[in-house]
PDB file of C-alpha atoms in Angstrom:
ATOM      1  CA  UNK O   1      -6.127   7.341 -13.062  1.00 96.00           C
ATOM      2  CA  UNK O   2      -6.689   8.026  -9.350  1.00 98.00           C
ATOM      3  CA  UNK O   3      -4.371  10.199  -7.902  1.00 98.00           C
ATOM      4  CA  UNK O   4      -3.544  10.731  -4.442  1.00 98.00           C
ATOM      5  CA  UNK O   5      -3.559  14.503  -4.240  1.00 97.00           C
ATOM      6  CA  UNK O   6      -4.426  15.327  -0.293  1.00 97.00           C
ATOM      7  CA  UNK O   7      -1.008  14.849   0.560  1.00 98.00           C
ATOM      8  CA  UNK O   8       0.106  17.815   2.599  1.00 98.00           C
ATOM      9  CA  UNK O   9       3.922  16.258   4.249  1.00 98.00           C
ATOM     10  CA  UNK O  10       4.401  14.804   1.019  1.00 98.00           C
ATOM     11  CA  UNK O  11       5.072  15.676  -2.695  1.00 98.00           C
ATOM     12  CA  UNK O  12       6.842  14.630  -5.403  1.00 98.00           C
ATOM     13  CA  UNK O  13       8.982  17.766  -6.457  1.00 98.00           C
ATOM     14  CA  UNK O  14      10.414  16.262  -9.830  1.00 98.00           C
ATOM     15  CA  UNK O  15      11.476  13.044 -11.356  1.00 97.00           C
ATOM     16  CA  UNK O  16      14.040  12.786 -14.579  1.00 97.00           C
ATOM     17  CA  UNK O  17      16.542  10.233 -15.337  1.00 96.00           C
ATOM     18  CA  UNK O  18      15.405   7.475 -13.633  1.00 95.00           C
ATOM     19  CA  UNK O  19      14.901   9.087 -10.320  1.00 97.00           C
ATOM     20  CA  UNK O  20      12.353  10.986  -8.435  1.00 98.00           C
ATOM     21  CA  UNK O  21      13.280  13.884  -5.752  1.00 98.00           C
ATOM     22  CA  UNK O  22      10.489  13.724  -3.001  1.00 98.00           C
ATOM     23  CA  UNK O  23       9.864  15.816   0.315  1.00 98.00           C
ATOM     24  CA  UNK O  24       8.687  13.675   3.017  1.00 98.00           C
ATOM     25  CA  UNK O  25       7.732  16.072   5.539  1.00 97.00           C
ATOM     26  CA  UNK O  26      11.393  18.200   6.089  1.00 96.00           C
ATOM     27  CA  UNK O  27      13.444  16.134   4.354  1.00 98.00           C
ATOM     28  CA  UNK O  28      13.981  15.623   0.618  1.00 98.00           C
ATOM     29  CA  UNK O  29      15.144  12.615  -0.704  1.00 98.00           C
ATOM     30  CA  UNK O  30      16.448  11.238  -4.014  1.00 98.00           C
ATOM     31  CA  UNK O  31      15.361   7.488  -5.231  1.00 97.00           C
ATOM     32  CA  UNK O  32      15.228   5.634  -8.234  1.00 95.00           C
ATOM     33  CA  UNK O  33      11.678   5.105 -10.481  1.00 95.00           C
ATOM     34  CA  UNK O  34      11.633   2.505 -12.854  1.00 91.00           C
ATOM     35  CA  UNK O  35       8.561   4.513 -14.594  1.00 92.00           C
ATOM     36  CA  UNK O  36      10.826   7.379 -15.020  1.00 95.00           C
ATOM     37  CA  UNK O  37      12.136   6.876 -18.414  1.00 95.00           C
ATOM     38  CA  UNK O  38      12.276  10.590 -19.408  1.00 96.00           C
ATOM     39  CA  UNK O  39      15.597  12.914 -19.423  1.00 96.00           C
ATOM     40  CA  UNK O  40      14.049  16.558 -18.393  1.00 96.00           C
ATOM     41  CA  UNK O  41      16.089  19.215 -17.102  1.00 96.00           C
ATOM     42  CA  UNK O  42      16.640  19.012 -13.202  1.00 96.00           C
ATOM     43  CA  UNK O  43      15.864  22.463 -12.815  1.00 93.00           C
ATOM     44  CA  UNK O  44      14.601  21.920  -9.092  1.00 95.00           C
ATOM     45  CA  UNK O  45      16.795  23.037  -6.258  1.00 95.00           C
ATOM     46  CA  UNK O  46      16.153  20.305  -4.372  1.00 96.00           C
ATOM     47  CA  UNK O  47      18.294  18.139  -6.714  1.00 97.00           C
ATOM     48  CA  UNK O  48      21.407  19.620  -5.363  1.00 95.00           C
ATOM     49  CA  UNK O  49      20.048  20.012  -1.722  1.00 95.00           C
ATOM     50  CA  UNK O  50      18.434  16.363  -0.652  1.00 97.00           C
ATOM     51  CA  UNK O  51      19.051  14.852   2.710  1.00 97.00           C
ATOM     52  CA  UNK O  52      19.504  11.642   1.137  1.00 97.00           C
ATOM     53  CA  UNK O  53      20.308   9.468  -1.988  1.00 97.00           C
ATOM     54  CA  UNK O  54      19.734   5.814  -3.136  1.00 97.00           C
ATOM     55  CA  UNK O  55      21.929   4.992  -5.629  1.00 95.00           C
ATOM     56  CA  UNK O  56      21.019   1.783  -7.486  1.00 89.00           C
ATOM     57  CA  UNK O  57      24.067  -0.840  -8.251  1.00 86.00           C
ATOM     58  CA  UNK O  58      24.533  -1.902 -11.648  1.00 80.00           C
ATOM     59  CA  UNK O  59      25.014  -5.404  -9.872  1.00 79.00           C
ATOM     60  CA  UNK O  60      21.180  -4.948  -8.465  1.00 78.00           C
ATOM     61  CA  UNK O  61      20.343  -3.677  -4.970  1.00 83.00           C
ATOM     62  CA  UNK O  62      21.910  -0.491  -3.830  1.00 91.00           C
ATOM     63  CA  UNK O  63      22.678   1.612  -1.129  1.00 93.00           C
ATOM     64  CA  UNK O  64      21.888   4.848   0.332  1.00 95.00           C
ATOM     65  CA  UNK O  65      24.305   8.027   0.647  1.00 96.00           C
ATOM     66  CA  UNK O  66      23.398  10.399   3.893  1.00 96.00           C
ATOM     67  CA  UNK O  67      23.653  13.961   4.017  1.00 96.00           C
ATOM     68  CA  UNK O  68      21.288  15.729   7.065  1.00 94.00           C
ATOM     69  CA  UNK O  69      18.715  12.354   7.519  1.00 96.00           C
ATOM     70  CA  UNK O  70      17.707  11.397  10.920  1.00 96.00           C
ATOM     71  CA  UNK O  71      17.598   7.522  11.337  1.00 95.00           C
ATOM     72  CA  UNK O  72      13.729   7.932  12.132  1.00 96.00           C
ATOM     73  CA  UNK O  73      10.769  10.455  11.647  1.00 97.00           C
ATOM     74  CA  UNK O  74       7.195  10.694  11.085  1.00 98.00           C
ATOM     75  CA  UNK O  75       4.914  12.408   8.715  1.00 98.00           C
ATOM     76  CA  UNK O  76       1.149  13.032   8.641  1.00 98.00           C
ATOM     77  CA  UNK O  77      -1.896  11.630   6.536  1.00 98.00           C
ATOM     78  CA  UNK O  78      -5.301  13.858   7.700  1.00 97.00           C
ATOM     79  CA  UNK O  79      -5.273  12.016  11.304  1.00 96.00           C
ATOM     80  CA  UNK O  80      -2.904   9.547  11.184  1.00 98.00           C
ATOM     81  CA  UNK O  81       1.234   9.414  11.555  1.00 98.00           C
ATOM     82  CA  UNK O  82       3.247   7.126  10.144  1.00 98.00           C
ATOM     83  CA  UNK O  83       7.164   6.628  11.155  1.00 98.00           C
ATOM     84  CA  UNK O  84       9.795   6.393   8.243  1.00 97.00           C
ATOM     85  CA  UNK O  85      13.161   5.457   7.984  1.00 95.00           C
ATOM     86  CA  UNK O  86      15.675   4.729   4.922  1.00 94.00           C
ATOM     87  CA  UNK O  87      15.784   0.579   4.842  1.00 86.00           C
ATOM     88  CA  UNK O  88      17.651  -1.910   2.114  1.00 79.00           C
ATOM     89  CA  UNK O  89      16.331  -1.152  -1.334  1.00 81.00           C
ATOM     90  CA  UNK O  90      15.332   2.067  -1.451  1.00 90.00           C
ATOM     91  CA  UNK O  91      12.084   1.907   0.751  1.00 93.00           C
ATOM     92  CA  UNK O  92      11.122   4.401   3.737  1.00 96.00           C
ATOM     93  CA  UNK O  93       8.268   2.424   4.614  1.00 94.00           C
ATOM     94  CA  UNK O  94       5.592   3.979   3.018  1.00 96.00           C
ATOM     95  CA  UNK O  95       4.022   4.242  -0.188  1.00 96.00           C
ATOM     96  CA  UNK O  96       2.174   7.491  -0.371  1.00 98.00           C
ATOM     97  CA  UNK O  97       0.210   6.716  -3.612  1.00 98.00           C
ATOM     98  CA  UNK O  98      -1.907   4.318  -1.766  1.00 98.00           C
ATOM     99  CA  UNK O  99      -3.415   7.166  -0.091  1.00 98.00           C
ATOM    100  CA  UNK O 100      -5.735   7.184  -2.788  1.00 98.00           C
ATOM    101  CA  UNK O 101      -6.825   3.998  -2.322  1.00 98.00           C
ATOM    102  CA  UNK O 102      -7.519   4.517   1.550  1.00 98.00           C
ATOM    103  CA  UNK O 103      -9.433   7.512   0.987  1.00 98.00           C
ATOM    104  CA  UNK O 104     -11.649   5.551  -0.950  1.00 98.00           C
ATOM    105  CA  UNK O 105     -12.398   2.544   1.719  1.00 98.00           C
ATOM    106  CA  UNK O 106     -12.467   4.505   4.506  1.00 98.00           C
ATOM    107  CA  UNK O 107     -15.188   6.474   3.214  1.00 98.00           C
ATOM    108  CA  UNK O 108     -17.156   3.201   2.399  1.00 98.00           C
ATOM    109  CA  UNK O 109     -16.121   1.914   6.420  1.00 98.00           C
ATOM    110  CA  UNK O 110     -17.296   5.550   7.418  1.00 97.00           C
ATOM    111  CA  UNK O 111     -20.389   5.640   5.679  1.00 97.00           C
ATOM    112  CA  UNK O 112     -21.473   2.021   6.767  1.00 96.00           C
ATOM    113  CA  UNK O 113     -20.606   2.755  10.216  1.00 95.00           C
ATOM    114  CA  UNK O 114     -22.943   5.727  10.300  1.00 95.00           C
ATOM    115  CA  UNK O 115     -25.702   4.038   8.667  1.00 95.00           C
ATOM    116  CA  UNK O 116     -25.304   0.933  11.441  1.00 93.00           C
ATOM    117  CA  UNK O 117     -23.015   2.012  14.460  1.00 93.00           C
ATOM    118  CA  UNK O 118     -23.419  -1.321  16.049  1.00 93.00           C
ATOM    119  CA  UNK O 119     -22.500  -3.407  13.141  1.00 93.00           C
ATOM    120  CA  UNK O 120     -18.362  -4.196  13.356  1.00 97.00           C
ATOM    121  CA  UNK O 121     -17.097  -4.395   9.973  1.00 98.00           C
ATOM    122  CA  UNK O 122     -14.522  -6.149   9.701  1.00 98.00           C
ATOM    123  CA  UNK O 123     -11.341  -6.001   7.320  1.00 98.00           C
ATOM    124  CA  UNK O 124      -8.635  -8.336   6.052  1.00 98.00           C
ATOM    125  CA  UNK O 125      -5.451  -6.636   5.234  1.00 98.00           C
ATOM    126  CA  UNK O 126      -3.175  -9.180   3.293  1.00 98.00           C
ATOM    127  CA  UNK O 127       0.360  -8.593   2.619  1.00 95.00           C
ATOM    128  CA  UNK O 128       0.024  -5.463   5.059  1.00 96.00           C
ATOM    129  CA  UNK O 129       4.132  -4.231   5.157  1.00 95.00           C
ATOM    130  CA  UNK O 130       4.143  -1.250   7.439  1.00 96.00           C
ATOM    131  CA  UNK O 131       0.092  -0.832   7.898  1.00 97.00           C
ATOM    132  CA  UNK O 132      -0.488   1.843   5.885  1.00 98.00           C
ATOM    133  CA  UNK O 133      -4.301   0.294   5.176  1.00 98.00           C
ATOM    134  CA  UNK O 134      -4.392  -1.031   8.495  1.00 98.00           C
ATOM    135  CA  UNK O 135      -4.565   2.133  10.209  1.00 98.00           C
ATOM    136  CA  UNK O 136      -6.477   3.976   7.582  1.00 98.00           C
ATOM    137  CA  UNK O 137      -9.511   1.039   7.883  1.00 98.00           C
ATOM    138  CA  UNK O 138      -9.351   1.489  11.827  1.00 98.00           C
ATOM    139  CA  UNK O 139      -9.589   5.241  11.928  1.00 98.00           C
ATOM    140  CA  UNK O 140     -12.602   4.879   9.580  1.00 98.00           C
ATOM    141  CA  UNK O 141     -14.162   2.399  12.556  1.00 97.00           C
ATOM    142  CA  UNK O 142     -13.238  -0.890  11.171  1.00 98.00           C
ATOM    143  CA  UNK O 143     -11.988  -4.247  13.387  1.00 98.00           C
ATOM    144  CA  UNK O 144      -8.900  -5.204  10.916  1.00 98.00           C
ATOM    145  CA  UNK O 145      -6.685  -8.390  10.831  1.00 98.00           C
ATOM    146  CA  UNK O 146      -3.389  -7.099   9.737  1.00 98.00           C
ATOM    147  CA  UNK O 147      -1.586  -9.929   7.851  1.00 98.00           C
ATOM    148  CA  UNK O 148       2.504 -10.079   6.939  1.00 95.00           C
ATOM    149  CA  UNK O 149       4.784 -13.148   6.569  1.00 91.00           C
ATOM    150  CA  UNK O 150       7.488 -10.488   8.004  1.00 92.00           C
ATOM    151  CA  UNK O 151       7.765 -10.144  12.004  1.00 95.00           C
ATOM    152  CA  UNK O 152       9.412  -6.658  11.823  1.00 94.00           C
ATOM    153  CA  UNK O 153       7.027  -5.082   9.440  1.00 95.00           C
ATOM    154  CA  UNK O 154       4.158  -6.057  11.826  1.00 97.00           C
ATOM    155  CA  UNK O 155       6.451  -4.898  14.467  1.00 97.00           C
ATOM    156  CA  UNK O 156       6.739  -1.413  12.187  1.00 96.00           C
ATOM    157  CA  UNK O 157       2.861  -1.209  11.827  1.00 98.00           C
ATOM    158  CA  UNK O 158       2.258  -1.750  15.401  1.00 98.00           C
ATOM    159  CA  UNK O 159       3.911   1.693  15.832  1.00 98.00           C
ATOM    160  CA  UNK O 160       2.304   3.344  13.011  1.00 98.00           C
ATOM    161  CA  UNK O 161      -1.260   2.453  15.058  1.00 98.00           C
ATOM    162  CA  UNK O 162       0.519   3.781  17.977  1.00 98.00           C
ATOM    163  CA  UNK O 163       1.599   7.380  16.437  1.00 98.00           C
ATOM    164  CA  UNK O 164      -1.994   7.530  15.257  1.00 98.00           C
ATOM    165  CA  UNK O 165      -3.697   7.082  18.422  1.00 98.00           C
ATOM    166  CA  UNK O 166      -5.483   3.712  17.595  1.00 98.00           C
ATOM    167  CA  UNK O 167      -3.651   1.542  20.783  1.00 96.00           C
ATOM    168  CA  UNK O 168      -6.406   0.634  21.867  1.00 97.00           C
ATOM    169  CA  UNK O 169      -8.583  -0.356  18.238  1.00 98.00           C
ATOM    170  CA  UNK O 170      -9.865  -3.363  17.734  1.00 98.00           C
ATOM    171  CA  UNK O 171      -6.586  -4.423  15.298  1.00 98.00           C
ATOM    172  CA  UNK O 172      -5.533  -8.212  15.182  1.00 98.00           C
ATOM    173  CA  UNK O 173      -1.319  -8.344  14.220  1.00 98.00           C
ATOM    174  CA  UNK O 174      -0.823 -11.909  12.675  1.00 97.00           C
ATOM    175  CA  UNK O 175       2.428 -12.970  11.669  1.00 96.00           C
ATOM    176  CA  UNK O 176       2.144 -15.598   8.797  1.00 93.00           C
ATOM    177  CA  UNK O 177       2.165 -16.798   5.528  1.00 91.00           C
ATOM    178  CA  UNK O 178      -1.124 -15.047   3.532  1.00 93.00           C
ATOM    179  CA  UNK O 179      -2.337 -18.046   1.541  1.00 92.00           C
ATOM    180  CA  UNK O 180      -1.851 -20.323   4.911  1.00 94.00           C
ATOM    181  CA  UNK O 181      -3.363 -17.920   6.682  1.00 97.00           C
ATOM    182  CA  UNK O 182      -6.833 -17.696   4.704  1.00 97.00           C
ATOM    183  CA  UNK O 183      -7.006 -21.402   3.974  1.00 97.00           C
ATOM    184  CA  UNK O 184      -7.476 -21.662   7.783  1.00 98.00           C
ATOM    185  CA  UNK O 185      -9.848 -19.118   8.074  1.00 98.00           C
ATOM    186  CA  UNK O 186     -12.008 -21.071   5.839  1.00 98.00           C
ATOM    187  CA  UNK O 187     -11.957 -24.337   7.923  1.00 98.00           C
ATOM    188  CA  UNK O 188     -12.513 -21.902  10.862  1.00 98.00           C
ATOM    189  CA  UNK O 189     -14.894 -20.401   8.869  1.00 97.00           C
ATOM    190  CA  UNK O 190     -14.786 -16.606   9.680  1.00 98.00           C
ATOM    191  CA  UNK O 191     -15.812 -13.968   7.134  1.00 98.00           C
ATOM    192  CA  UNK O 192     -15.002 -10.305   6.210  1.00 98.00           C
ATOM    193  CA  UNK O 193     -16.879  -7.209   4.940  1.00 98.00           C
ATOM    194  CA  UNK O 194     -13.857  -5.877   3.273  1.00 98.00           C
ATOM    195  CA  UNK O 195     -10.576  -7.376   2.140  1.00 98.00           C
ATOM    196  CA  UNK O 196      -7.089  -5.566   1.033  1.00 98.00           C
ATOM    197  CA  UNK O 197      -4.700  -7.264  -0.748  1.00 96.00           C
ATOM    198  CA  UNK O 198      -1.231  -5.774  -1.907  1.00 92.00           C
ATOM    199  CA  UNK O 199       0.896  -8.650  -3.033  1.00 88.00           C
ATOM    200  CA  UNK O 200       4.678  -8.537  -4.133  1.00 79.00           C
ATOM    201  CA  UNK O 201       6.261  -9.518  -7.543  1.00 75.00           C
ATOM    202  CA  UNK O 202       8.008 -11.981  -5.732  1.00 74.00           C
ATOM    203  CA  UNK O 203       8.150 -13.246  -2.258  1.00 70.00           C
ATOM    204  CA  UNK O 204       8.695 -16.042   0.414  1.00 69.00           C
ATOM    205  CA  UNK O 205       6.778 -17.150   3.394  1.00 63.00           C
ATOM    206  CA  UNK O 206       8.028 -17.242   6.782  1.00 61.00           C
ATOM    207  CA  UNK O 207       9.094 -21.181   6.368  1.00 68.00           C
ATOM    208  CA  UNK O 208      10.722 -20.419   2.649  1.00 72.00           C
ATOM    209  CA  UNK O 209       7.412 -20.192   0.738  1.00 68.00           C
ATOM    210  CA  UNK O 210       7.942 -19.204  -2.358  1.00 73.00           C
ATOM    211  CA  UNK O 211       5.009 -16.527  -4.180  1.00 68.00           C
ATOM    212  CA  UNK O 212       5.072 -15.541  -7.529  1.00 76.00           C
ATOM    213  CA  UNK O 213       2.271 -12.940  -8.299  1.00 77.00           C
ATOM    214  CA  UNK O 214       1.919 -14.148 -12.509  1.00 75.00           C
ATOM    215  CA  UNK O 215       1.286 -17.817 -10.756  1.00 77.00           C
ATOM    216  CA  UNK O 216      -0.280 -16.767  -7.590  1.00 85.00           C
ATOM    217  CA  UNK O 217      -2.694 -14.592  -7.529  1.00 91.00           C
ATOM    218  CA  UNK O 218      -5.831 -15.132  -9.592  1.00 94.00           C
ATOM    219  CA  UNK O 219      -6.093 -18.686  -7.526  1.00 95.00           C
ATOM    220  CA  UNK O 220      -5.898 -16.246  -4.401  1.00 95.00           C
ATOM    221  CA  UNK O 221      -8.410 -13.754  -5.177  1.00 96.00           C
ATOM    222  CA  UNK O 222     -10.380 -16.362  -5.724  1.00 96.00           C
ATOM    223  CA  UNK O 223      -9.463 -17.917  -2.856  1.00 97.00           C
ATOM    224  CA  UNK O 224     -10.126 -15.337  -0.795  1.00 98.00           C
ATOM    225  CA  UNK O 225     -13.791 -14.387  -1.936  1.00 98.00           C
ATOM    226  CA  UNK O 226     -14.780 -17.891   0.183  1.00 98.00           C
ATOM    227  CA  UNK O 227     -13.908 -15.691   3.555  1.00 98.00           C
ATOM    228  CA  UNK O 228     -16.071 -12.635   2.216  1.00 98.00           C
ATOM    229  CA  UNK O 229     -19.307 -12.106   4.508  1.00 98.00           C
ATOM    230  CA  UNK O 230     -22.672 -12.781   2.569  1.00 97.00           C
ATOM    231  CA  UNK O 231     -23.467  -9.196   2.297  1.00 96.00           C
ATOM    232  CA  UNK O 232     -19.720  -7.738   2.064  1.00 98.00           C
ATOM    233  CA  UNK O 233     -18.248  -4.555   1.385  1.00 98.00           C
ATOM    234  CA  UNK O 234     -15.232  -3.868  -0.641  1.00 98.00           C
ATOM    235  CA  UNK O 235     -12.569  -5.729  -1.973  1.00 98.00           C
ATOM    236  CA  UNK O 236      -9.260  -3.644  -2.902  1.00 98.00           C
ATOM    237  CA  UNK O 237      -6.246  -5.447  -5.153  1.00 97.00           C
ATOM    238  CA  UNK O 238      -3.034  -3.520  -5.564  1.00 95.00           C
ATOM    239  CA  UNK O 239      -0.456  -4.470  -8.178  1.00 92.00           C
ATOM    240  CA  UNK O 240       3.401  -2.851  -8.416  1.00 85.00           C
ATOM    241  CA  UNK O 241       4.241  -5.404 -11.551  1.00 76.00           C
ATOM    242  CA  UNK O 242       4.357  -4.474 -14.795  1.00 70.00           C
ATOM    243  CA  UNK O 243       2.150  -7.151 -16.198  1.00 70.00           C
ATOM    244  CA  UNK O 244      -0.943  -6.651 -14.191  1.00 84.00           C
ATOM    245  CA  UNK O 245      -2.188  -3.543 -15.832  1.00 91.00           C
ATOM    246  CA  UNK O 246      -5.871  -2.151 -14.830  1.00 95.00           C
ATOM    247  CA  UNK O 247      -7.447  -4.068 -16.953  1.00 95.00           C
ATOM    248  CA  UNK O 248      -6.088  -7.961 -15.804  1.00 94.00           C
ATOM    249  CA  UNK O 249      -7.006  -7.015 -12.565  1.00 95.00           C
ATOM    250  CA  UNK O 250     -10.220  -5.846 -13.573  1.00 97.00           C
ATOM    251  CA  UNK O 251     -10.779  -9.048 -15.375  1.00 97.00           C
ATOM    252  CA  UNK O 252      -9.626 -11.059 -12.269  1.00 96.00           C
ATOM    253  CA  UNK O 253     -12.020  -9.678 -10.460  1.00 97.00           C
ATOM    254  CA  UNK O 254     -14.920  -9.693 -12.709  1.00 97.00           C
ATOM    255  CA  UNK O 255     -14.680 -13.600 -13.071  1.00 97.00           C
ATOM    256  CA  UNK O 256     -14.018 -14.108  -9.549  1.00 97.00           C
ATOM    257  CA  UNK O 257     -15.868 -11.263  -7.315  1.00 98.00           C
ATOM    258  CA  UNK O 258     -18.929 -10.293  -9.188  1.00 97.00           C
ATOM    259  CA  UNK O 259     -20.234 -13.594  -9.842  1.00 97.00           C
ATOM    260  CA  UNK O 260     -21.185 -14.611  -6.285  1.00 97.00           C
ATOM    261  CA  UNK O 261     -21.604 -11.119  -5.037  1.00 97.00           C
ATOM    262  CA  UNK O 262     -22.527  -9.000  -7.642  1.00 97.00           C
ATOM    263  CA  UNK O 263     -21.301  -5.383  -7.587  1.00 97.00           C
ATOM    264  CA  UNK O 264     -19.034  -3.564  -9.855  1.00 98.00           C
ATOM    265  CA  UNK O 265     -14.961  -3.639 -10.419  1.00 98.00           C
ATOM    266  CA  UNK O 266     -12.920  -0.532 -11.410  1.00 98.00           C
ATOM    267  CA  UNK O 267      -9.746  -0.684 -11.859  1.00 98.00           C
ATOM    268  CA  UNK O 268      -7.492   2.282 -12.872  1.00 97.00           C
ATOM    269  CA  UNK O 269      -3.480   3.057 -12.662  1.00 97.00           C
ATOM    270  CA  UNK O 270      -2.382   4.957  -9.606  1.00 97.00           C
ATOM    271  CA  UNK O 271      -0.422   8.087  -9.491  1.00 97.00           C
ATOM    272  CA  UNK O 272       1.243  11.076  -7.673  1.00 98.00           C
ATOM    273  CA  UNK O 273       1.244  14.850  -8.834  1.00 98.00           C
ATOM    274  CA  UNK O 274       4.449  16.071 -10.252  1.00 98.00           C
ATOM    275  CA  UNK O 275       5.078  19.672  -8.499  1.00 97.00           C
ATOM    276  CA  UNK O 276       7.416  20.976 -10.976  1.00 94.00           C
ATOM    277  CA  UNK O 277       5.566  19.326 -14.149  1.00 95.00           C
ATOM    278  CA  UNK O 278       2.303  19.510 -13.092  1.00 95.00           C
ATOM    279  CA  UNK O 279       2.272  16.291 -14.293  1.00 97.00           C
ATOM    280  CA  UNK O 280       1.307  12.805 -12.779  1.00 97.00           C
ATOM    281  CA  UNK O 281       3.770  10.003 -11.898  1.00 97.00           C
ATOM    282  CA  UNK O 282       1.892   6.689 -12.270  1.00 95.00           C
ATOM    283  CA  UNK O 283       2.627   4.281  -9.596  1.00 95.00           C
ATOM    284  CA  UNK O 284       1.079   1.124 -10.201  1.00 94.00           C
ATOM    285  CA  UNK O 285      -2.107  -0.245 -10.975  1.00 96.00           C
ATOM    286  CA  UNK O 286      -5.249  -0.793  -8.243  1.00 97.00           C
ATOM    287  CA  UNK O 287      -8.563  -2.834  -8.854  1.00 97.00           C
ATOM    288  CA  UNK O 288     -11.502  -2.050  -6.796  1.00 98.00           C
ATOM    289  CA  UNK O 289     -14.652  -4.079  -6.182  1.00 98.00           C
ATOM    290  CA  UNK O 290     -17.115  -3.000  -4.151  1.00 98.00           C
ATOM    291  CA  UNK O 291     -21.036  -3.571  -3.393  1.00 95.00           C
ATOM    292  CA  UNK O 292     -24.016  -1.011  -4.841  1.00 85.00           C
TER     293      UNK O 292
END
């Protein structure tokens, strides 16, 4: 499993009964975990002093119950900031456990970069939300085409670059549908060293597309590898749905990346330390390709 463990503004203090009680920066929150299937003892002050709850409706969806939460605030990744705030089903705009995961391109970005400073590498960020992976791949010294069907998340990640001091990097914002979007940077025929993909379960378009990951995406990652530059660098998959354990991506990738590039796929579940447990919540599943 890799676990995203350099966290300093953010932990997971405990998780029982279907919820987990994090501190994000200050504030503490309480929100639901499907993976948390487990009735421990909430032993944890924090249970009975959080700044804010999500309570999950029997009826699906939810809504969240405020005790001392400001409507907007930032925490801290090594260099970067991001800005949070409590939106519709149960998000704040950030999923720490992909820290892991940027920790482990931006050190391939980093590296290339010192080896060639003059060679731009550049990165395709599919399905980007709030720019989490955006940011990370600039600060490492990457030019990165942040992709999202939604306008306000691109809107969101805009301001993340901001906070983190990357106005004035070489970031592309595109608003659009993913699959639309690659299929015309085939015909246009522009390439990538590195791309990052973290598809939903379920999803539409910006004209009512509809995506459905079990249909989707095995004809997209192998879509995608027709935009990836001769010599590239990484290629990151992320999964949230229950079906596409570490080992379906791997395969996924194996049939699709390695054959015209070569190189060698990991994949592995994702996770976040437990503080009170000393245990690890997993969070996912991530498949990693990348060039030796």
């Amino acid at each position: 499993m890799w676990i995203a463990d350099n966290w300093k503004d953010y932990e997971v203090l405990d998780c029982s009964q279907g919820e987990k009680l994090e501190r994000w920066g200050k504030y503490t929150l309480v929100r639901p975990d499907p993976q948390v299937i487990w009735n421990t003892p909430r032993r944890h002050t924090g249970w009975k002093k959080k700044n804010a709850h999500y309570h999950r409706s029997k009826k699906g969806g939810g809504e969240w119950e405020f005790f001392d939460l400001p409507k907007q605030w930032q925490i801290h990744y090594k260099d970067l900031t991001f800005n949070l705030q409590p939106f519709s089903f149960k998000h704040t705009g950030l999923f720490p456990e992909q820290a892991a995961n940027w920790d482990w391109f931006s050190e391939l970005i980093y590296n290339k970069k010192k080896r060639n400073p003059n060679k731009e590498i550049k990165v395709l960020n599919l399905f980007a939300y709030t720019g989490g992976a955006t940011v990370s791949a600039a600060k490492a010294g990457a030019a990165v085409t942040h992709v999202d069907a939604s306008k306000g998340m691109v809107t969101w990640a805009k301001e993340n670059a901001v906070s983190s001091g990357l106005k004035d990097a070489p970031i592309r914002w595109i608003v659009d549908d993913c699959v639309k979007f690659v299929e015309r940077e085939i015909r246009r025929g522009n390439t990538y060293d590195g791309i990052i993909m973290d598809p939903p379960s379920y999803g539409r378009g910006p004209k009512g597309e509809i995506w459905k990951i079990e249909e989707k995406i095995f004809p997209f990652i192998e879509l995608c590898t027709k935009i990836l530059s001769p010599n590239p660098l990484f290629y990151l998959v992320n999964s949230y749905t229950t079906g596409l354990q570490p080992a379906v991506l791997s395969y996924m990738m194996g049939s699709t990346i390695v054959p015209k590039f070569g190189g060698e796929v990991q994949a592995e579940e994702i996770g976040l330390p437990v503080t009170n447990s000393g245990l690890v919540l997993p969070c996912g599943a991530s498949g990693r390709w990348q060039n030796i």
